[in-house]
Amino acid sequence: MKQFDHLMLFFLLHTCCSTLLTLAQAPAAAPVVAPKAAPVLAPASSPAPPGPTNVTKILEKAGQFSTFIRLMKATQVANQLLGQLNNTNNGITIFAPTDSAFSSLKSGTLNSLSDEQKVELIQFHIIPTYLSSAQFQTISNPLRTQAGDSGDGKFPLNVTSTGDTVNITSGLTNTSVSGTVYTDGQLAVYQIDRVLQPLQIFDPRPPAPAPAPAKSKKKKDDDVADSPADDSTDNSKAVRFTMGNNVGLFGVTAIVLIALISL
């Protein structure tokens, strides 16, 4: 009986040792890793709105328009265009002379102009409507510029198109469009190689003489009353009256003399 107990104890010890040895040799279980959360994507940013249309920046980027830009800033026309293009739906067309176009002017031309004339000169290169190159073929002349009156002798500007050539005349300047600087459906900027000289500034016409004032009827009546003919008539009457008085006086004197002699 004791031998049986020893065998059972031995069997139990052997089983426990085998189990512990098996557990020690088994690979450790991989740690449980929590699944990664999906990255949160930021919403796509909308494109930045376009900046205001700036004519001077467009011309600066194109190059060779520094004199025109300087005059636009000095006369405040640049600020006016900035407001027109960004606060209204009005289109603008600009004929921009190059620096060489200004250099070809007679020396001292710009310095001889008053501030008002410089404003008019720059405005004469601006049409207050958008004109595409195709519209030059059907345009009505003369064009009205921002300088004002397009009548003969003032600020007339005529544009004609022959094939691919666009000709411009101011009455003193003849030139043509030599290229497109910028166009977006609201603003069009075209390069020209001569400065457009308006008649009003560079060849002003003398004002028409004022008509002579018409004489009133009363004035005419007064002139007739005081005419020399009336004076001669009155003078002749006075002479006859004086002669008659002299004859009467002479007669009275003769009678008195005769009476005295008789005594």
PDB file of C-alpha atoms in Angstrom:
ATOM      1  CA  MET A   1       0.000   0.000   0.000  1.00  0.00           C
ATOM      2  CA  LYS A   2       2.834   2.279   0.790  1.00  0.00           C
ATOM      3  CA  GLN A   3       4.496   1.337  -2.458  1.00  0.00           C
ATOM      4  CA  PHE A   4       1.318   2.319  -4.325  1.00  0.00           C
ATOM      5  CA  ASP A   5       1.243   5.669  -2.601  1.00  0.00           C
ATOM      6  CA  HIS A   6       4.843   6.275  -3.574  1.00  0.00           C
ATOM      7  CA  LEU A   7       4.068   5.460  -7.176  1.00  0.00           C
ATOM      8  CA  MET A   8       1.100   7.836  -7.248  1.00  0.00           C
ATOM      9  CA  LEU A   9       3.192  10.617  -5.722  1.00  0.00           C
ATOM     10  CA  PHE A  10       5.926  10.028  -8.259  1.00  0.00           C
ATOM     11  CA  PHE A  11       3.387  10.095 -11.109  1.00  0.00           C
ATOM     12  CA  LEU A  12       1.922  13.377  -9.906  1.00  0.00           C
ATOM     13  CA  LEU A  13       5.364  14.966  -9.539  1.00  0.00           C
ATOM     14  CA  HIS A  14       6.337  13.791 -13.009  1.00  0.00           C
ATOM     15  CA  THR A  15       3.141  15.181 -14.525  1.00  0.00           C
ATOM     16  CA  CYS A  16       3.580  18.576 -12.859  1.00  0.00           C
ATOM     17  CA  CYS A  17       7.197  18.837 -13.981  1.00  0.00           C
ATOM     18  CA  SER A  18       6.289  17.918 -17.555  1.00  0.00           C
ATOM     19  CA  THR A  19       3.560  20.528 -17.625  1.00  0.00           C
ATOM     20  CA  LEU A  20       5.851  23.247 -16.258  1.00  0.00           C
ATOM     21  CA  LEU A  21       8.575  22.315 -18.757  1.00  0.00           C
ATOM     22  CA  THR A  22       6.094  22.500 -21.643  1.00  0.00           C
ATOM     23  CA  LEU A  23       4.849  25.894 -20.589  1.00  0.00           C
ATOM     24  CA  ALA A  24       8.395  27.195 -20.236  1.00  0.00           C
ATOM     25  CA  GLN A  25       9.330  26.078 -23.757  1.00  0.00           C
ATOM     26  CA  ALA A  26       6.182  27.456 -25.446  1.00  0.00           C
ATOM     27  CA  PRO A  27       6.657  30.902 -27.217  1.00  0.00           C
ATOM     28  CA  ALA A  28       5.261  33.857 -25.430  1.00  0.00           C
ATOM     29  CA  ALA A  29       1.927  35.050 -26.772  1.00  0.00           C
ATOM     30  CA  ALA A  30       2.125  38.256 -28.892  1.00  0.00           C
ATOM     31  CA  PRO A  31       0.817  41.274 -27.040  1.00  0.00           C
ATOM     32  CA  VAL A  32      -2.535  42.500 -28.139  1.00  0.00           C
ATOM     33  CA  VAL A  33      -2.089  45.788 -30.107  1.00  0.00           C
ATOM     34  CA  ALA A  34      -5.004  48.148 -30.407  1.00  0.00           C
ATOM     35  CA  PRO A  35      -5.847  49.024 -34.044  1.00  0.00           C
ATOM     36  CA  LYS A  36      -4.591  52.406 -35.207  1.00  0.00           C
ATOM     37  CA  ALA A  37      -7.228  55.036 -35.639  1.00  0.00           C
ATOM     38  CA  ALA A  38      -7.676  56.321 -39.180  1.00  0.00           C
ATOM     39  CA  PRO A  39      -5.988  59.720 -39.650  1.00  0.00           C
ATOM     40  CA  VAL A  40      -8.360  62.687 -39.668  1.00  0.00           C
ATOM     41  CA  LEU A  41      -7.928  64.595 -42.944  1.00  0.00           C
ATOM     42  CA  ALA A  42      -8.321  68.358 -42.879  1.00  0.00           C
ATOM     43  CA  PRO A  43     -10.919  69.666 -45.321  1.00  0.00           C
ATOM     44  CA  ALA A  44      -9.466  70.863 -48.612  1.00  0.00           C
ATOM     45  CA  SER A  45      -8.958  74.654 -48.568  1.00  0.00           C
ATOM     46  CA  SER A  46     -10.775  76.636 -51.255  1.00  0.00           C
ATOM     47  CA  PRO A  47      -8.593  78.620 -53.691  1.00  0.00           C
ATOM     48  CA  ALA A  48      -7.864  82.168 -52.639  1.00  0.00           C
ATOM     49  CA  PRO A  49     -10.044  84.734 -54.395  1.00  0.00           C
ATOM     50  CA  PRO A  50      -8.266  86.667 -57.145  1.00  0.00           C
ATOM     51  CA  GLY A  51      -6.892  90.042 -56.174  1.00  0.00           C
ATOM     52  CA  PRO A  52      -8.235  93.316 -57.551  1.00  0.00           C
ATOM     53  CA  THR A  53      -7.387  94.121 -61.153  1.00  0.00           C
ATOM     54  CA  ASN A  54      -4.517  96.589 -61.083  1.00  0.00           C
ATOM     55  CA  VAL A  55      -3.568  98.223 -64.385  1.00  0.00           C
ATOM     56  CA  THR A  56      -0.207  99.540 -63.209  1.00  0.00           C
ATOM     57  CA  LYS A  57       0.876  96.105 -61.983  1.00  0.00           C
ATOM     58  CA  ILE A  58      -0.138  94.589 -65.317  1.00  0.00           C
ATOM     59  CA  LEU A  59       1.931  97.192 -67.166  1.00  0.00           C
ATOM     60  CA  GLU A  60       4.873  96.772 -64.773  1.00  0.00           C
ATOM     61  CA  LYS A  61       4.874  93.028 -65.420  1.00  0.00           C
ATOM     62  CA  ALA A  62       4.804  93.616 -69.173  1.00  0.00           C
ATOM     63  CA  GLY A  63       7.731  96.061 -69.025  1.00  0.00           C
ATOM     64  CA  GLN A  64       8.595  99.086 -71.262  1.00  0.00           C
ATOM     65  CA  PHE A  65       5.679 101.231 -69.948  1.00  0.00           C
ATOM     66  CA  SER A  66       7.391 103.088 -67.071  1.00  0.00           C
ATOM     67  CA  THR A  67       6.613 106.619 -68.368  1.00  0.00           C
ATOM     68  CA  PHE A  68       2.946 105.806 -68.920  1.00  0.00           C
ATOM     69  CA  ILE A  69       2.757 104.251 -65.435  1.00  0.00           C
ATOM     70  CA  ARG A  70       4.407 107.310 -63.864  1.00  0.00           C
ATOM     71  CA  LEU A  71       1.917 109.657 -65.536  1.00  0.00           C
ATOM     72  CA  MET A  72      -1.044 107.464 -64.528  1.00  0.00           C
ATOM     73  CA  LYS A  73       0.040 107.605 -60.881  1.00  0.00           C
ATOM     74  CA  ALA A  74       0.884 111.328 -60.913  1.00  0.00           C
ATOM     75  CA  THR A  75      -2.509 112.256 -62.382  1.00  0.00           C
ATOM     76  CA  GLN A  76      -4.454 109.849 -60.085  1.00  0.00           C
ATOM     77  CA  VAL A  77      -5.900 108.135 -63.166  1.00  0.00           C
ATOM     78  CA  ALA A  78      -4.501 104.819 -61.888  1.00  0.00           C
ATOM     79  CA  ASN A  79      -6.654 105.058 -58.746  1.00  0.00           C
ATOM     80  CA  GLN A  80      -9.721 105.928 -60.814  1.00  0.00           C
ATOM     81  CA  LEU A  81      -9.209 102.839 -62.987  1.00  0.00           C
ATOM     82  CA  LEU A  82      -8.730 100.651 -59.912  1.00  0.00           C
ATOM     83  CA  GLY A  83     -12.116 101.777 -58.612  1.00  0.00           C
ATOM     84  CA  GLN A  84     -13.853 101.405 -61.976  1.00  0.00           C
ATOM     85  CA  LEU A  85     -12.565  97.897 -62.600  1.00  0.00           C
ATOM     86  CA  ASN A  86     -13.239  96.500 -59.138  1.00  0.00           C
ATOM     87  CA  ASN A  87     -16.379  98.316 -58.025  1.00  0.00           C
ATOM     88  CA  THR A  88     -18.413  98.449 -61.241  1.00  0.00           C
ATOM     89  CA  ASN A  89     -19.180  96.261 -64.227  1.00  0.00           C
ATOM     90  CA  ASN A  90     -17.880  98.841 -66.681  1.00  0.00           C
ATOM     91  CA  GLY A  91     -15.210  97.541 -69.033  1.00  0.00           C
ATOM     92  CA  ILE A  92     -12.049  99.448 -69.941  1.00  0.00           C
ATOM     93  CA  THR A  93      -9.814  99.527 -73.027  1.00  0.00           C
ATOM     94  CA  ILE A  94      -6.367 101.128 -72.797  1.00  0.00           C
ATOM     95  CA  PHE A  95      -4.005 102.077 -75.615  1.00  0.00           C
ATOM     96  CA  ALA A  96      -0.672 102.086 -73.773  1.00  0.00           C
ATOM     97  CA  PRO A  97       2.260 103.962 -75.383  1.00  0.00           C
ATOM     98  CA  THR A  98       5.694 102.444 -74.819  1.00  0.00           C
ATOM     99  CA  ASP A  99       8.636 104.307 -73.305  1.00  0.00           C
ATOM    100  CA  SER A 100      10.121 104.730 -76.786  1.00  0.00           C
ATOM    101  CA  ALA A 101       6.843 106.366 -77.890  1.00  0.00           C
ATOM    102  CA  PHE A 102       7.244 109.032 -75.207  1.00  0.00           C
ATOM    103  CA  SER A 103      10.939 109.431 -76.093  1.00  0.00           C
ATOM    104  CA  SER A 104       9.978 110.289 -79.676  1.00  0.00           C
ATOM    105  CA  LEU A 105       7.977 113.340 -78.528  1.00  0.00           C
ATOM    106  CA  LYS A 106       9.527 116.752 -78.997  1.00  0.00           C
ATOM    107  CA  SER A 107      11.825 117.616 -76.100  1.00  0.00           C
ATOM    108  CA  GLY A 108       9.985 119.337 -73.259  1.00  0.00           C
ATOM    109  CA  THR A 109       6.521 118.360 -74.502  1.00  0.00           C
ATOM    110  CA  LEU A 110       5.337 116.779 -71.256  1.00  0.00           C
ATOM    111  CA  ASN A 111       6.855 119.500 -69.075  1.00  0.00           C
ATOM    112  CA  SER A 112       4.997 122.160 -71.057  1.00  0.00           C
ATOM    113  CA  LEU A 113       1.608 120.673 -70.161  1.00  0.00           C
ATOM    114  CA  SER A 114      -0.465 121.818 -67.212  1.00  0.00           C
ATOM    115  CA  ASP A 115      -1.705 119.309 -64.639  1.00  0.00           C
ATOM    116  CA  GLU A 116      -5.150 119.381 -66.234  1.00  0.00           C
ATOM    117  CA  GLN A 117      -3.699 118.726 -69.686  1.00  0.00           C
ATOM    118  CA  LYS A 118      -1.682 115.770 -68.389  1.00  0.00           C
ATOM    119  CA  VAL A 119      -4.875 114.256 -66.996  1.00  0.00           C
ATOM    120  CA  GLU A 120      -6.618 114.764 -70.351  1.00  0.00           C
ATOM    121  CA  LEU A 121      -3.655 113.262 -72.213  1.00  0.00           C
ATOM    122  CA  ILE A 122      -3.757 110.046 -70.171  1.00  0.00           C
ATOM    123  CA  GLN A 123      -7.563 109.858 -70.309  1.00  0.00           C
ATOM    124  CA  PHE A 124      -7.386 110.234 -74.091  1.00  0.00           C
ATOM    125  CA  HIS A 125      -5.718 106.787 -74.199  1.00  0.00           C
ATOM    126  CA  ILE A 126      -8.598 105.154 -72.279  1.00  0.00           C
ATOM    127  CA  ILE A 127     -11.933 103.979 -73.739  1.00  0.00           C
ATOM    128  CA  PRO A 128     -14.683 103.504 -71.090  1.00  0.00           C
ATOM    129  CA  THR A 129     -15.799 100.184 -72.644  1.00  0.00           C
ATOM    130  CA  TYR A 130     -14.186  96.802 -73.225  1.00  0.00           C
ATOM    131  CA  LEU A 131     -13.136  96.265 -76.843  1.00  0.00           C
ATOM    132  CA  SER A 132     -11.859  92.934 -78.091  1.00  0.00           C
ATOM    133  CA  SER A 133      -9.635  92.824 -81.164  1.00  0.00           C
ATOM    134  CA  ALA A 134     -12.580  91.502 -83.194  1.00  0.00           C
ATOM    135  CA  GLN A 135     -14.746  94.502 -82.259  1.00  0.00           C
ATOM    136  CA  PHE A 136     -12.350  96.926 -83.957  1.00  0.00           C
ATOM    137  CA  GLN A 137     -13.786  95.808 -87.312  1.00  0.00           C
ATOM    138  CA  THR A 138     -17.317  96.997 -86.526  1.00  0.00           C
ATOM    139  CA  ILE A 139     -16.697  99.947 -84.225  1.00  0.00           C
ATOM    140  CA  SER A 140     -18.407 103.315 -84.734  1.00  0.00           C
ATOM    141  CA  ASN A 141     -16.196 106.380 -85.017  1.00  0.00           C
ATOM    142  CA  PRO A 142     -15.262 108.678 -83.472  1.00  0.00           C
ATOM    143  CA  LEU A 143     -14.682 106.826 -80.229  1.00  0.00           C
ATOM    144  CA  ARG A 144     -15.450 108.654 -77.022  1.00  0.00           C
ATOM    145  CA  THR A 145     -12.528 108.540 -74.626  1.00  0.00           C
ATOM    146  CA  GLN A 146     -12.447 109.367 -70.936  1.00  0.00           C
ATOM    147  CA  ALA A 147     -11.010 112.771 -71.915  1.00  0.00           C
ATOM    148  CA  GLY A 148     -14.521 113.854 -72.938  1.00  0.00           C
ATOM    149  CA  ASP A 149     -15.945 115.532 -76.053  1.00  0.00           C
ATOM    150  CA  SER A 150     -15.203 113.523 -79.203  1.00  0.00           C
ATOM    151  CA  GLY A 151     -16.315 116.324 -81.522  1.00  0.00           C
ATOM    152  CA  ASP A 152     -14.139 117.749 -84.265  1.00  0.00           C
ATOM    153  CA  GLY A 153     -11.359 119.866 -82.800  1.00  0.00           C
ATOM    154  CA  LYS A 154     -11.776 118.406 -79.295  1.00  0.00           C
ATOM    155  CA  PHE A 155     -10.859 114.802 -78.465  1.00  0.00           C
ATOM    156  CA  PRO A 156     -11.838 112.728 -81.521  1.00  0.00           C
ATOM    157  CA  LEU A 157     -10.290 109.255 -81.790  1.00  0.00           C
ATOM    158  CA  ASN A 158     -10.883 107.096 -84.852  1.00  0.00           C
ATOM    159  CA  VAL A 159     -10.049 103.387 -85.048  1.00  0.00           C
ATOM    160  CA  THR A 160     -10.159 101.383 -88.263  1.00  0.00           C
ATOM    161  CA  SER A 161      -9.254  97.775 -88.959  1.00  0.00           C
ATOM    162  CA  THR A 162      -7.756  96.355 -92.144  1.00  0.00           C
ATOM    163  CA  GLY A 163      -7.121  92.652 -91.938  1.00  0.00           C
ATOM    164  CA  ASP A 164      -5.017  92.088 -88.829  1.00  0.00           C
ATOM    165  CA  THR A 165      -3.932  95.739 -88.622  1.00  0.00           C
ATOM    166  CA  VAL A 166      -5.720  98.154 -86.283  1.00  0.00           C
ATOM    167  CA  ASN A 167      -5.049 101.796 -87.150  1.00  0.00           C
ATOM    168  CA  ILE A 168      -5.620 104.695 -84.737  1.00  0.00           C
ATOM    169  CA  THR A 169      -5.696 108.418 -85.513  1.00  0.00           C
ATOM    170  CA  SER A 170      -6.277 111.452 -83.319  1.00  0.00           C
ATOM    171  CA  GLY A 171      -6.151 114.066 -86.058  1.00  0.00           C
ATOM    172  CA  LEU A 172      -2.486 114.730 -85.223  1.00  0.00           C
ATOM    173  CA  THR A 173      -1.151 111.220 -84.539  1.00  0.00           C
ATOM    174  CA  ASN A 174      -1.398 108.149 -86.740  1.00  0.00           C
ATOM    175  CA  THR A 175      -0.322 104.820 -85.267  1.00  0.00           C
ATOM    176  CA  SER A 176      -1.401 101.186 -84.984  1.00  0.00           C
ATOM    177  CA  VAL A 177      -1.801  98.491 -82.347  1.00  0.00           C
ATOM    178  CA  SER A 178       1.454  96.563 -82.159  1.00  0.00           C
ATOM    179  CA  GLY A 179       0.407  93.934 -79.628  1.00  0.00           C
ATOM    180  CA  THR A 180      -1.996  92.804 -76.900  1.00  0.00           C
ATOM    181  CA  VAL A 181      -0.630  93.281 -73.398  1.00  0.00           C
ATOM    182  CA  TYR A 182      -3.609  91.940 -71.418  1.00  0.00           C
ATOM    183  CA  THR A 183      -7.239  90.950 -71.870  1.00  0.00           C
ATOM    184  CA  ASP A 184      -9.717  89.239 -69.537  1.00  0.00           C
ATOM    185  CA  GLY A 185     -13.147  90.155 -70.895  1.00  0.00           C
ATOM    186  CA  GLN A 186     -13.400  93.303 -68.782  1.00  0.00           C
ATOM    187  CA  LEU A 187     -10.005  94.959 -69.257  1.00  0.00           C
ATOM    188  CA  ALA A 188      -8.075  95.124 -72.523  1.00  0.00           C
ATOM    189  CA  VAL A 189      -4.628  96.705 -72.788  1.00  0.00           C
ATOM    190  CA  TYR A 190      -3.098  97.201 -76.240  1.00  0.00           C
ATOM    191  CA  GLN A 191       0.431  98.382 -76.982  1.00  0.00           C
ATOM    192  CA  ILE A 192       0.938 101.340 -79.330  1.00  0.00           C
ATOM    193  CA  ASP A 193       4.238 102.841 -80.485  1.00  0.00           C
ATOM    194  CA  ARG A 194       3.255 106.515 -80.588  1.00  0.00           C
ATOM    195  CA  VAL A 195       1.650 108.833 -78.054  1.00  0.00           C
ATOM    196  CA  LEU A 196      -1.860 109.860 -79.114  1.00  0.00           C
ATOM    197  CA  GLN A 197      -1.915 113.666 -79.254  1.00  0.00           C
ATOM    198  CA  PRO A 198      -5.438 115.153 -79.023  1.00  0.00           C
ATOM    199  CA  LEU A 199      -6.296 118.289 -80.965  1.00  0.00           C
ATOM    200  CA  GLN A 200      -7.659 120.036 -77.871  1.00  0.00           C
ATOM    201  CA  ILE A 201      -4.206 120.037 -76.240  1.00  0.00           C
ATOM    202  CA  PHE A 202      -1.694 120.174 -79.083  1.00  0.00           C
ATOM    203  CA  ASP A 203      -3.616 122.129 -81.734  1.00  0.00           C
ATOM    204  CA  PRO A 204      -6.386 124.103 -80.031  1.00  0.00           C
ATOM    205  CA  ARG A 205      -8.599 126.064 -82.374  1.00  0.00           C
ATOM    206  CA  PRO A 206      -9.380 129.730 -81.613  1.00  0.00           C
ATOM    207  CA  PRO A 207     -12.930 130.341 -80.404  1.00  0.00           C
ATOM    208  CA  ALA A 208     -15.407 131.589 -82.994  1.00  0.00           C
ATOM    209  CA  PRO A 209     -16.014 135.358 -82.823  1.00  0.00           C
ATOM    210  CA  ALA A 210     -19.142 136.351 -80.969  1.00  0.00           C
ATOM    211  CA  PRO A 211     -21.946 137.719 -83.228  1.00  0.00           C
ATOM    212  CA  ALA A 212     -22.520 141.487 -83.123  1.00  0.00           C
ATOM    213  CA  PRO A 213     -25.489 142.412 -80.915  1.00  0.00           C
ATOM    214  CA  ALA A 214     -28.614 143.401 -82.872  1.00  0.00           C
ATOM    215  CA  LYS A 215     -29.855 146.983 -82.394  1.00  0.00           C
ATOM    216  CA  SER A 216     -33.202 147.347 -80.709  1.00  0.00           C
ATOM    217  CA  LYS A 217     -36.142 149.057 -82.467  1.00  0.00           C
ATOM    218  CA  LYS A 218     -36.161 151.842 -79.917  1.00  0.00           C
ATOM    219  CA  LYS A 219     -32.530 152.510 -80.648  1.00  0.00           C
ATOM    220  CA  LYS A 220     -33.305 152.774 -84.338  1.00  0.00           C
ATOM    221  CA  ASP A 221     -36.170 155.199 -83.659  1.00  0.00           C
ATOM    222  CA  ASP A 222     -33.878 157.376 -81.571  1.00  0.00           C
ATOM    223  CA  ASP A 223     -31.279 157.357 -84.312  1.00  0.00           C
ATOM    224  CA  VAL A 224     -33.881 158.483 -86.868  1.00  0.00           C
ATOM    225  CA  ALA A 225     -35.083 161.309 -84.582  1.00  0.00           C
ATOM    226  CA  ASP A 226     -31.508 162.539 -84.158  1.00  0.00           C
ATOM    227  CA  SER A 227     -30.534 162.155 -87.826  1.00  0.00           C
ATOM    228  CA  PRO A 228     -28.770 165.099 -89.637  1.00  0.00           C
ATOM    229  CA  ALA A 229     -31.706 165.461 -92.039  1.00  0.00           C
ATOM    230  CA  ASP A 230     -33.967 166.528 -89.195  1.00  0.00           C
ATOM    231  CA  ASP A 231     -31.347 168.964 -87.945  1.00  0.00           C
ATOM    232  CA  SER A 232     -31.043 170.625 -91.374  1.00  0.00           C
ATOM    233  CA  THR A 233     -34.824 171.014 -91.584  1.00  0.00           C
ATOM    234  CA  ASP A 234     -34.966 172.660 -88.184  1.00  0.00           C
ATOM    235  CA  ASN A 235     -32.041 174.919 -89.032  1.00  0.00           C
ATOM    236  CA  SER A 236     -33.658 176.119 -92.281  1.00  0.00           C
ATOM    237  CA  LYS A 237     -36.849 176.988 -90.403  1.00  0.00           C
ATOM    238  CA  ALA A 238     -34.856 178.974 -87.866  1.00  0.00           C
ATOM    239  CA  VAL A 239     -33.069 180.909 -90.619  1.00  0.00           C
ATOM    240  CA  ARG A 240     -36.363 181.858 -92.315  1.00  0.00           C
ATOM    241  CA  PHE A 241     -37.831 182.972 -88.993  1.00  0.00           C
ATOM    242  CA  THR A 242     -34.783 185.158 -88.225  1.00  0.00           C
ATOM    243  CA  MET A 243     -34.858 186.743 -91.687  1.00  0.00           C
ATOM    244  CA  GLY A 244     -38.564 187.538 -91.349  1.00  0.00           C
ATOM    245  CA  ASN A 245     -37.991 189.223 -88.026  1.00  0.00           C
ATOM    246  CA  ASN A 246     -35.131 191.296 -89.466  1.00  0.00           C
ATOM    247  CA  VAL A 247     -37.301 192.485 -92.429  1.00  0.00           C
ATOM    248  CA  GLY A 248     -40.102 193.544 -90.078  1.00  0.00           C
ATOM    249  CA  LEU A 249     -37.714 195.421 -87.865  1.00  0.00           C
ATOM    250  CA  PHE A 250     -36.176 197.176 -90.857  1.00  0.00           C
ATOM    251  CA  GLY A 251     -39.639 198.297 -92.050  1.00  0.00           C
ATOM    252  CA  VAL A 252     -40.559 199.775 -88.664  1.00  0.00           C
ATOM    253  CA  THR A 253     -37.249 201.636 -88.530  1.00  0.00           C
ATOM    254  CA  ALA A 254     -37.804 203.133 -92.007  1.00  0.00           C
ATOM    255  CA  ILE A 255     -41.288 204.421 -91.079  1.00  0.00           C
ATOM    256  CA  VAL A 256     -39.935 206.116 -87.967  1.00  0.00           C
ATOM    257  CA  LEU A 257     -37.182 207.810 -89.946  1.00  0.00           C
ATOM    258  CA  ILE A 258     -39.651 209.093 -92.578  1.00  0.00           C
ATOM    259  CA  ALA A 259     -41.904 210.554 -89.868  1.00  0.00           C
ATOM    260  CA  LEU A 260     -39.018 212.364 -88.264  1.00  0.00           C
ATOM    261  CA  ILE A 261     -37.885 213.831 -91.558  1.00  0.00           C
ATOM    262  CA  SER A 262     -41.436 215.091 -92.263  1.00  0.00           C
ATOM    263  CA  LEU A 263     -41.425 217.035 -89.002  1.00  0.00           C
TER     264      LEU A 263
END
